[in-house]
One Martini backbone bead per residue (centre of mass of N, CA, C, O) as a GRO file, in nm:
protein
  292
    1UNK     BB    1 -14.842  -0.283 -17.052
    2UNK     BB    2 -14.982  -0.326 -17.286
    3UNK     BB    3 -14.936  -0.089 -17.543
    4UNK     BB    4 -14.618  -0.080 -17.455
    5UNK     BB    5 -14.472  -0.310 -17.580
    6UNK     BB    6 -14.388  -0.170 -17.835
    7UNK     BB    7 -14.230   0.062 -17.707
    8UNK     BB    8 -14.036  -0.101 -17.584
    9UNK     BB    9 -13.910  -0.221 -17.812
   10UNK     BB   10 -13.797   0.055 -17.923
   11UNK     BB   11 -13.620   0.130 -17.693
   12UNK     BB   12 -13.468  -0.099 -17.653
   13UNK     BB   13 -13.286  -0.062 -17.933
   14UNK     BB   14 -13.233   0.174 -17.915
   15UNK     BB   15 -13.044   0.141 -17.635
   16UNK     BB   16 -12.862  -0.050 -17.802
   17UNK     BB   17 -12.791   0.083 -18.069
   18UNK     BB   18 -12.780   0.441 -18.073
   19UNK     BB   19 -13.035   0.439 -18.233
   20UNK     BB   20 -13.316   0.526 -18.432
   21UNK     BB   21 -13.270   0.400 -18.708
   22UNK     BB   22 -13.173   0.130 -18.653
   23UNK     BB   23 -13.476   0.083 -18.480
   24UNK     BB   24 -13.603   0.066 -18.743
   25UNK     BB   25 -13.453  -0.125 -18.894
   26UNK     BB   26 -13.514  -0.352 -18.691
   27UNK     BB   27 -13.863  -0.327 -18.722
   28UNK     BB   28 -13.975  -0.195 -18.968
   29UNK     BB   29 -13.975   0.118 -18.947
   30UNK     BB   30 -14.029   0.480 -18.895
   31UNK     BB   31 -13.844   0.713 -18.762
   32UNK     BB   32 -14.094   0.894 -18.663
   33UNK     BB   33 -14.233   0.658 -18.500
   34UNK     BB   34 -13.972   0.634 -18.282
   35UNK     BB   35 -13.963   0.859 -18.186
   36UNK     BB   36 -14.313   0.885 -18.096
   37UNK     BB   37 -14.259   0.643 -17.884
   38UNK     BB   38 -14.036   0.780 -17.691
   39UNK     BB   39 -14.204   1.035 -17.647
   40UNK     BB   40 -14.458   0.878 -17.508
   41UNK     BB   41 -14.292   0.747 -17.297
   42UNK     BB   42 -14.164   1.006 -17.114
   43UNK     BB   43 -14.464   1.141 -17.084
   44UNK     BB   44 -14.568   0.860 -16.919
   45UNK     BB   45 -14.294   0.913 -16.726
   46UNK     BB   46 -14.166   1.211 -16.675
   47UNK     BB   47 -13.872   1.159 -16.868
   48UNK     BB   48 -13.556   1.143 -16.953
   49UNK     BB   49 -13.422   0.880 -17.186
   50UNK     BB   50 -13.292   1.041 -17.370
   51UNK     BB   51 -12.964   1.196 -17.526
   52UNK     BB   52 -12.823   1.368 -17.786
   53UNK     BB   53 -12.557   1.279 -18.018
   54UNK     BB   54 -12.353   1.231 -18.249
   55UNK     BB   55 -12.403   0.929 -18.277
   56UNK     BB   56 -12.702   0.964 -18.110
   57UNK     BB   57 -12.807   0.798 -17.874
   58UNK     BB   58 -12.837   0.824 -17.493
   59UNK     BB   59 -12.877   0.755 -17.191
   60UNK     BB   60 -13.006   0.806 -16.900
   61UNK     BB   61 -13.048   0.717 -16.612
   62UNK     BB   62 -13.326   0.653 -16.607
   63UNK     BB   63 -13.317   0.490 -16.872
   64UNK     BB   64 -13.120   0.285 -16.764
   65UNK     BB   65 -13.349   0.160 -16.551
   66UNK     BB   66 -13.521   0.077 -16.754
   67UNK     BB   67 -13.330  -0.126 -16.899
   68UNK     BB   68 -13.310  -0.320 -16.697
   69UNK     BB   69 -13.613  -0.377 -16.703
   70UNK     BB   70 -13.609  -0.480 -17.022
   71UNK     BB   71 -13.391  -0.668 -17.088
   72UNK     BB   72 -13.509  -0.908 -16.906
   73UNK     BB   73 -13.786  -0.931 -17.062
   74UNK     BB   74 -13.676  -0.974 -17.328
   75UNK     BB   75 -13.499  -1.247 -17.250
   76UNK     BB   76 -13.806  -1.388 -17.159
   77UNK     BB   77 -13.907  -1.344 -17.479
   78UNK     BB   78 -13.697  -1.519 -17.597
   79UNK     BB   79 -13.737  -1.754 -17.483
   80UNK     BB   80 -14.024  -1.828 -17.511
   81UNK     BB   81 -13.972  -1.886 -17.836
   82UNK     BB   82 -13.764  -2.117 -17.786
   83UNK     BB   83 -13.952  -2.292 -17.630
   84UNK     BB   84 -14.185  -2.323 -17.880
   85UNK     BB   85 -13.972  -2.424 -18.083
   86UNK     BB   86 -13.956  -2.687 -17.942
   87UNK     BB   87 -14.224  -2.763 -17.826
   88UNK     BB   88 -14.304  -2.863 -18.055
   89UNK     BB   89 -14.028  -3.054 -18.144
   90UNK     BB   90 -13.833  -3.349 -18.118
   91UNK     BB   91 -13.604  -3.242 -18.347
   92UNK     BB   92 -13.531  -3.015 -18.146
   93UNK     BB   93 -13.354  -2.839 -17.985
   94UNK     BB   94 -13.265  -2.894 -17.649
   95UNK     BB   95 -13.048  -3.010 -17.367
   96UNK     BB   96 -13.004  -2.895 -16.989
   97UNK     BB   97 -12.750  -3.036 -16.811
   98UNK     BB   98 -12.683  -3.044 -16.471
   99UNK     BB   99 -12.367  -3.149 -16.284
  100UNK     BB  100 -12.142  -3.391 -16.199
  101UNK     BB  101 -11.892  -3.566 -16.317
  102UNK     BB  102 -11.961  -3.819 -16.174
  103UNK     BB  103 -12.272  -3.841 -16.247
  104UNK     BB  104 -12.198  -3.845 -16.514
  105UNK     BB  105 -12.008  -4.079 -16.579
  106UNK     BB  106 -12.168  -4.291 -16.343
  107UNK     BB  107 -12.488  -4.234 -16.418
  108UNK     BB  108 -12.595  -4.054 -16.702
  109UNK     BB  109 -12.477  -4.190 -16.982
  110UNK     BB  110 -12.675  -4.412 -17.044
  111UNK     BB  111 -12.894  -4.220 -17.078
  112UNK     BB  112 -12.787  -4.022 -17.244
  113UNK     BB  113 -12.790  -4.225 -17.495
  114UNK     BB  114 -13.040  -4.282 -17.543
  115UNK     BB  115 -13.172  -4.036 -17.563
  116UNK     BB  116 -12.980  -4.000 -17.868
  117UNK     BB  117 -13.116  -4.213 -18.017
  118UNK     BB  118 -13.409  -4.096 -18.030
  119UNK     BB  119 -13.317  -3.765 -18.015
  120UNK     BB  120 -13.071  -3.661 -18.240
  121UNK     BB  121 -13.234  -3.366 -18.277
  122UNK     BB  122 -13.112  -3.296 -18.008
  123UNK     BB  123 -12.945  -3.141 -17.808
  124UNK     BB  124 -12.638  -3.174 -17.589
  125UNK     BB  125 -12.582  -2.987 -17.244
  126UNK     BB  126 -12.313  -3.005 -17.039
  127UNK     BB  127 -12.307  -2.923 -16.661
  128UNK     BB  128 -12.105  -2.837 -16.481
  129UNK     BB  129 -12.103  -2.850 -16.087
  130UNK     BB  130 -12.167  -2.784 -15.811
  131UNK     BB  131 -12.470  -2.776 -15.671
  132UNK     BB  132 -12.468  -2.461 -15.632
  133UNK     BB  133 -12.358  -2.455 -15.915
  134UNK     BB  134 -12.675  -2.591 -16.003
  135UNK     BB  135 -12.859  -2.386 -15.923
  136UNK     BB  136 -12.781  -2.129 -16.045
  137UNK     BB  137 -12.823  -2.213 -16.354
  138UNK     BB  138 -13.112  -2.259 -16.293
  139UNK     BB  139 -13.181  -1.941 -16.198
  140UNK     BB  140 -13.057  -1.874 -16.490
  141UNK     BB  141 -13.147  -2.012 -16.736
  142UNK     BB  142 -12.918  -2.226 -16.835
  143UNK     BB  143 -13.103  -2.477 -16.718
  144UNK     BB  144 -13.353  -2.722 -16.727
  145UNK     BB  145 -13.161  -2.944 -16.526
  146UNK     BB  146 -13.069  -3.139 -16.228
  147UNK     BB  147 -12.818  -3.329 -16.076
  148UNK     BB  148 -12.845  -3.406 -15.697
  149UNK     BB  149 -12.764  -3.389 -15.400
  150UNK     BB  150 -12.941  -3.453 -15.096
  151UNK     BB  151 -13.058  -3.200 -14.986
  152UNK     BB  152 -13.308  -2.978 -15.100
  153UNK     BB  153 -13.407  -2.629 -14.987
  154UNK     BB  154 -13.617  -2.417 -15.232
  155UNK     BB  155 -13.856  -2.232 -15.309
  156UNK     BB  156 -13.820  -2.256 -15.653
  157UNK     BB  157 -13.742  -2.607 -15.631
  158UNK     BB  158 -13.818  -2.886 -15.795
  159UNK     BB  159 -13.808  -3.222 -15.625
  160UNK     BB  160 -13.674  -3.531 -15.755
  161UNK     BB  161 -13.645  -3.851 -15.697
  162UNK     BB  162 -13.438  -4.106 -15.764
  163UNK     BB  163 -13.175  -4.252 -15.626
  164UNK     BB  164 -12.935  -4.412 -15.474
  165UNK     BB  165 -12.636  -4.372 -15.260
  166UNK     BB  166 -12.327  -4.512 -15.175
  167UNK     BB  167 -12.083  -4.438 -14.935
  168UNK     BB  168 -11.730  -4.523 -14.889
  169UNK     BB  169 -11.437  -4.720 -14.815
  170UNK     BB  170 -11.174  -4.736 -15.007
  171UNK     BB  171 -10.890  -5.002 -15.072
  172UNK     BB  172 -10.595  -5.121 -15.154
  173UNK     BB  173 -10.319  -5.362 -15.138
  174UNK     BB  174 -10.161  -5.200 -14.920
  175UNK     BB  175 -10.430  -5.322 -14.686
  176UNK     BB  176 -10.532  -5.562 -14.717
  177UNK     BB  177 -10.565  -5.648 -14.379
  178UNK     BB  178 -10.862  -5.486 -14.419
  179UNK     BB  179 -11.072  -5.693 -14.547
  180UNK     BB  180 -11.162  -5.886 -14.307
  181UNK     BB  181 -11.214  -5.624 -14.143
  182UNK     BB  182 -11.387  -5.424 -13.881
  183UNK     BB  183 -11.405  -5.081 -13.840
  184UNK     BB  184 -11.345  -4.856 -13.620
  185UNK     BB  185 -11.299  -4.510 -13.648
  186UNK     BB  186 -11.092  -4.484 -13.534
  187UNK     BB  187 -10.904  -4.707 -13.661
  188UNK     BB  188 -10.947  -4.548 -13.921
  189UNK     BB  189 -10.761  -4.313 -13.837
  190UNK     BB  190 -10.487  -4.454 -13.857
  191UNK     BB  191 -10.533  -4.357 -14.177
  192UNK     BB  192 -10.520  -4.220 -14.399
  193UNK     BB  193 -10.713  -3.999 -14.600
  194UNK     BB  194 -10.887  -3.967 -14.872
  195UNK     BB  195 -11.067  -3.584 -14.985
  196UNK     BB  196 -11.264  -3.424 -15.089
  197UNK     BB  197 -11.225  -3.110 -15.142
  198UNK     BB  198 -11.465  -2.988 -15.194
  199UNK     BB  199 -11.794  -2.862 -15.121
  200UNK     BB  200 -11.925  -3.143 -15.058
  201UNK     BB  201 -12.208  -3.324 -14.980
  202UNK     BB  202 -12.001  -3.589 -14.883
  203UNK     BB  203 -11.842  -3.469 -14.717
  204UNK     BB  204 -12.039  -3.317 -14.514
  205UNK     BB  205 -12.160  -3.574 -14.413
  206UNK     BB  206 -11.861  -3.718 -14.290
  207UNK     BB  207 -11.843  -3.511 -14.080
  208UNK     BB  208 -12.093  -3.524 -13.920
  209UNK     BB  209 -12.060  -3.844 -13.859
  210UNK     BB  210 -11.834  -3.820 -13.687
  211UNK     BB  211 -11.891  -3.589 -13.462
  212UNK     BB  212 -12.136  -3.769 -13.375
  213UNK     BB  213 -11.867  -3.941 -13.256
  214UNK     BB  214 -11.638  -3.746 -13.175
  215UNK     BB  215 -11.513  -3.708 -13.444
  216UNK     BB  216 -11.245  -3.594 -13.655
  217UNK     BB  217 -11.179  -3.547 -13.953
  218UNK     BB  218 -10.860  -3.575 -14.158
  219UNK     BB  219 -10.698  -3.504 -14.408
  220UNK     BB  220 -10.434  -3.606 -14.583
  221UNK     BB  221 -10.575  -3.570 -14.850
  222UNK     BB  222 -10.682  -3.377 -15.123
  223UNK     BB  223 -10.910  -3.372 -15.388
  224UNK     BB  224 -11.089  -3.260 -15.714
  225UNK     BB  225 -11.129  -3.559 -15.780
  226UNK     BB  226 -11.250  -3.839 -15.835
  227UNK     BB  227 -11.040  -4.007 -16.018
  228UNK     BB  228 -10.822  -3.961 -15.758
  229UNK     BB  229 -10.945  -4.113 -15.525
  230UNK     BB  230 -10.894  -4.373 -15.664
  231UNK     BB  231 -10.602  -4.332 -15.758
  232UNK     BB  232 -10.498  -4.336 -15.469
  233UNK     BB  233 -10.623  -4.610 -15.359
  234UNK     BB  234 -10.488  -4.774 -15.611
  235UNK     BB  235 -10.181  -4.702 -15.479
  236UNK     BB  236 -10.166  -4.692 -15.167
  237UNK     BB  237 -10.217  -4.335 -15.042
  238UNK     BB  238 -10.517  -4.459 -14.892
  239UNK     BB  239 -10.827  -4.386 -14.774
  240UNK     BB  240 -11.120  -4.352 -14.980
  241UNK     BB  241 -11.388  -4.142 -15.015
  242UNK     BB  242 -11.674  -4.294 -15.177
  243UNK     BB  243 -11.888  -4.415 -15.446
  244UNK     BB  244 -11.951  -4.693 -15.541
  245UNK     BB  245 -12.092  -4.674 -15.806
  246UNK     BB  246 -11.801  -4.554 -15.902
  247UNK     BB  247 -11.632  -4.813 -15.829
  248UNK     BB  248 -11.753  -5.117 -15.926
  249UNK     BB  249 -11.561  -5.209 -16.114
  250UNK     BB  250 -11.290  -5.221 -15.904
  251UNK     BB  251 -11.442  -5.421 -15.722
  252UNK     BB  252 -11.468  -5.646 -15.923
  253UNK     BB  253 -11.148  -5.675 -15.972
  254UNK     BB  254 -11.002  -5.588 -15.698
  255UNK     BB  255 -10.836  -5.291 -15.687
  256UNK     BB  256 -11.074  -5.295 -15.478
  257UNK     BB  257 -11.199  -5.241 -15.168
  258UNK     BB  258 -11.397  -5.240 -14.889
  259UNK     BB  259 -11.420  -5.086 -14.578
  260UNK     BB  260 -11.539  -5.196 -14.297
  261UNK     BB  261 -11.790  -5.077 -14.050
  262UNK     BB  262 -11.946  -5.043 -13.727
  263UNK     BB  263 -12.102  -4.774 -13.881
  264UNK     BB  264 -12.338  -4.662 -14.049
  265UNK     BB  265 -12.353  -4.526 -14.404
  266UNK     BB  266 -12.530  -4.286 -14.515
  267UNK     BB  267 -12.711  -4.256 -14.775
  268UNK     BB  268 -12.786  -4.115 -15.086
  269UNK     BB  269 -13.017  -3.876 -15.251
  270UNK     BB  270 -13.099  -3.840 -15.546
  271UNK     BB  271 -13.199  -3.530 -15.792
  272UNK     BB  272 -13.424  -3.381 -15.924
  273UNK     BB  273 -13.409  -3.000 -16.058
  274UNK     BB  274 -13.647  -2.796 -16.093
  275UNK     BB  275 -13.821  -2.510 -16.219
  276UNK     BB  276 -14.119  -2.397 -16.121
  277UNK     BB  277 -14.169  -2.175 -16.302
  278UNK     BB  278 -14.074  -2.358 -16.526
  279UNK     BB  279 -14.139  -2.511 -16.821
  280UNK     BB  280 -14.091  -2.805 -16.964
  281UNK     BB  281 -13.993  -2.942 -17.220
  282UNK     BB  282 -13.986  -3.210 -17.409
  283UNK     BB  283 -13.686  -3.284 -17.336
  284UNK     BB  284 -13.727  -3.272 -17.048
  285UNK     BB  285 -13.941  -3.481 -16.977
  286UNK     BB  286 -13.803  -3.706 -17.143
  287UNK     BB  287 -13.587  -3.717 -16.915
  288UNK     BB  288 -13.745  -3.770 -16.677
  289UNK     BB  289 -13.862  -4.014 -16.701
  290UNK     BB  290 -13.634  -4.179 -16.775
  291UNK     BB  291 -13.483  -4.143 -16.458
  292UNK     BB  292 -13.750  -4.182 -16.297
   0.00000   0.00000   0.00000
């Protein structure tokens, strides 16, 4: 890129704004310059990358072509400037988090209190959704860690294991009969089943480990989150897979009791997951530690 660093950037401009003047009023040159930059990259390019209208310039298709990869590169040298300005105080700058509804609620929220109160002019940005959307986040520079149900292989990005969570099946006063019994999945199928809706890693798991033994589970309910999982198992309208860790409160009050099974049901690790090609800001560093 060498000295045409100055040329892309008047380039970009131009081709922003539809205008050599505007381009130049925004660099702060003056128009002859703007027109000999742009004139300097065609003649090194051998295209034509602009051509005149009445109210000022449009990009040729090449020029287009151009402008598509002068853009990302624009837009990840502004990302670079504001990683700077954050990175010199954790006094500003923000920090941006992916993940599940239920692991913000039921597990990150006090380290997030924590770290707010150490760092109050931190921003603090969180993104819900699913896995592969918190995949996606984190590869779009949208956040800048994810927390995540385990396993995740993708050479892109680094994985740091946090926590174990285990998944269990839970009934309310309904079931009573079922609390001090152990029971083979057989027996739990003869049961309501509700299942998170959504295709999350929870679901996923306990798909295989049923098939693992002969049996395919159905659920009678299908719910797109955890708070109506409980809800629905505490009003007695069938037995929900949770993570107990999420259900702690009710299982401790009694409104929910754990169903116990004759087979284990596999711990799932929560990981922290970082892209590996950018570095981490201060507080972004500083909220792995915490929760490391």
């Amino acid at each position: 890129m060498g000295n045409n660093y100055e040329l892309y950037k008047v380039f970009y401009w131009a081709a922003k704004t539809g205008s050599l003047s505007q381009a130049a009023k925004t660099l702060y040159l003056t128009q002859p310059s703007v027109s000999h930059a742009v004139k300097q990259l065609e003649e090194s390019f051998g295209v034509a990358l602009f051509y005149r209208n009445a109210r000022g310039v449009e990009l040729t298709q090449e020029g287009a072509v151009l402008f598509s990869y002068i853009e990302q590169s624009h837009i990840l040298i502004t990302l670079a400037e504001e990683k700077m300005a954050a990175l010199k105080n954790l006094e500003s700058g923000e920090l941006r988090i992916g993940g599940s509804d239920s692991l913000f609620k039921h597990y990150l929220l006090p380290y997030l209190e924590h770290f707010h109160e150490h760092h109050p002019g931190v921003k603090l940005h969180l993104h819900h959704g699913t896995t592969p959307e918190v995949i996606t986040f984190l590869k779009e520079g949208r956040i800048d860690l994810g927390v995540v149900r385990m396993p995740i292989i993708d050479p892109q990005l680094e994985v740091k294991e946090s926590f174990q969570l285990q998944d269990c099946f839970v009934a309310g006063a309904r079931y009573a009969e079922l609390k001090d019994a152990v029971l083979s999945l057989e027996e739990l199928l003869q049961h309501p089943i509700i299942l998170f809706s959504r295709n999350s890693r929870a679901r996923m798991t306990i798909t295989e480990l049923f098939h693992s033994y002969g049996f395919s589970i159905r659920p009678e309910i299908e719910v797109g989150s955890v708070d109506l999982l409980i809800e629905f198992a505490k009003r007695g309208l069938g037995i929900s897979y949770v993570t107990r860790e999420f259900v702690s409160k009710e299982l401790e009050e009694g409104a929910l009791f754990e169903v116990r099974l004759n087979v284990p049901l596999p711990p799932s690790q929560v990981g922290i997951l970082t892209k590996r090609s950018m570095p981490l800001s201060s507080a972004a560093q500083a909220f792995v530690r915490l929760v490391g």
